[in-house]
XYZ file of C-alpha atoms in Angstrom:
127
model
C 81.235 45.095 69.327
C 79.744 47.499 71.799
C 79.828 47.158 75.560
C 76.531 47.525 77.309
C 77.822 47.369 80.888
C 78.193 50.256 83.332
C 80.446 53.134 82.278
C 83.835 53.593 83.949
C 83.989 57.311 83.141
C 84.267 59.891 85.888
C 81.213 62.145 86.177
C 82.383 65.675 85.308
C 79.157 67.604 85.910
C 79.381 67.366 89.748
C 83.022 68.527 89.574
C 82.050 71.517 87.441
C 79.258 72.352 89.888
C 81.641 72.274 92.867
C 84.171 74.498 91.107
C 81.428 76.933 90.132
C 80.116 77.081 93.716
C 83.642 77.687 95.023
C 84.071 80.515 92.518
C 80.815 82.134 93.659
C 81.798 81.691 97.325
C 85.194 83.356 96.899
C 83.700 86.178 94.856
C 81.181 86.912 97.607
C 83.518 86.306 100.556
C 86.496 88.206 99.084
C 86.887 91.911 99.615
C 86.343 93.879 96.458
C 88.425 97.055 96.354
C 86.616 100.272 95.630
C 87.723 102.037 92.450
C 90.136 104.973 92.669
C 88.959 108.484 92.120
C 88.757 109.414 88.450
C 90.941 112.510 88.651
C 93.642 110.801 90.724
C 96.904 110.210 88.870
C 99.550 107.979 90.419
C 103.251 108.719 90.710
C 105.395 107.522 87.799
C 108.509 105.720 89.024
C 109.937 104.572 85.698
C 112.412 107.460 85.535
C 113.871 107.042 89.031
C 117.477 106.037 89.283
C 118.079 103.397 91.922
C 120.276 105.171 94.435
C 120.012 105.672 98.150
C 117.982 108.622 99.428
C 120.226 111.461 100.629
C 118.941 111.227 104.206
C 119.562 107.486 104.626
C 122.361 105.740 106.458
C 124.159 103.332 104.114
C 125.580 100.090 105.515
C 128.197 98.541 103.262
C 128.808 94.810 102.865
C 131.742 94.962 105.273
C 129.506 96.557 107.936
C 130.922 100.077 107.709
C 128.504 102.996 107.906
C 128.321 105.950 105.505
C 126.116 109.021 105.423
C 126.212 111.387 102.445
C 129.472 109.824 101.191
C 131.220 110.316 104.524
C 132.336 107.578 106.897
C 130.317 107.348 110.130
C 132.010 105.948 113.236
C 128.928 104.358 114.828
C 125.160 104.341 114.822
C 125.153 106.388 118.021
C 127.288 109.129 116.468
C 124.981 109.174 113.433
C 121.936 109.690 115.674
C 123.752 112.320 117.744
C 124.370 114.405 114.608
C 120.724 114.288 113.488
C 118.249 117.035 114.360
C 115.566 115.916 116.826
C 112.747 115.872 114.222
C 114.713 113.530 111.941
C 115.122 110.971 114.713
C 111.452 109.994 114.421
C 112.078 107.718 111.437
C 115.640 106.797 110.491
C 116.135 105.134 107.109
C 118.920 102.674 106.432
C 120.069 101.237 103.100
C 121.951 97.963 103.603
C 124.175 96.392 100.990
C 122.754 93.235 99.455
C 125.708 91.203 100.778
C 125.562 92.577 104.329
C 125.391 89.953 107.047
C 121.907 89.876 108.611
C 123.348 89.854 112.129
C 125.172 93.138 111.402
C 121.966 94.673 110.041
C 120.054 93.737 113.185
C 122.930 95.039 115.320
C 122.937 98.444 113.595
C 119.146 98.700 113.849
C 119.320 97.926 117.580
C 122.085 100.497 118.063
C 119.997 103.122 116.256
C 116.988 102.396 118.487
C 119.149 102.480 121.622
C 120.648 105.814 120.539
C 117.220 107.434 120.209
C 115.705 106.548 116.839
C 111.969 106.058 117.292
C 111.562 103.964 114.125
C 114.112 102.354 111.835
C 112.997 101.909 108.240
C 114.773 99.614 105.837
C 115.051 100.928 102.280
C 115.096 98.116 99.722
C 115.780 97.887 96.020
C 112.072 97.672 95.242
C 111.313 100.900 97.074
C 114.095 102.675 95.156
C 112.617 101.768 91.765
């Protein structure tokens, strides 16, 4: 036996129309990046070994500071030994297990000692 009453099905055509209009809206409203120049070739990072740059201050998990495999007494002494042009942007490589409070403390000490900018080198930027 067949039912002849009103259908209980959800109308899908209006839903499809709304989704399509949203797609068009986001395509128009979104910023479309311009293509890169044809002769531009990007840097290959697959062959990099993940180690700290030679000019970066390393902060170990226990909070001790090292620069070029030598112990550094404090952030101020590290800055004092740097040439003036290298004080513009100081890079630090913290250990993954370093306490965040110690990281902030070292960064503040570097700024107070004369570093104009303190850059944090992460694992992603080493790869």
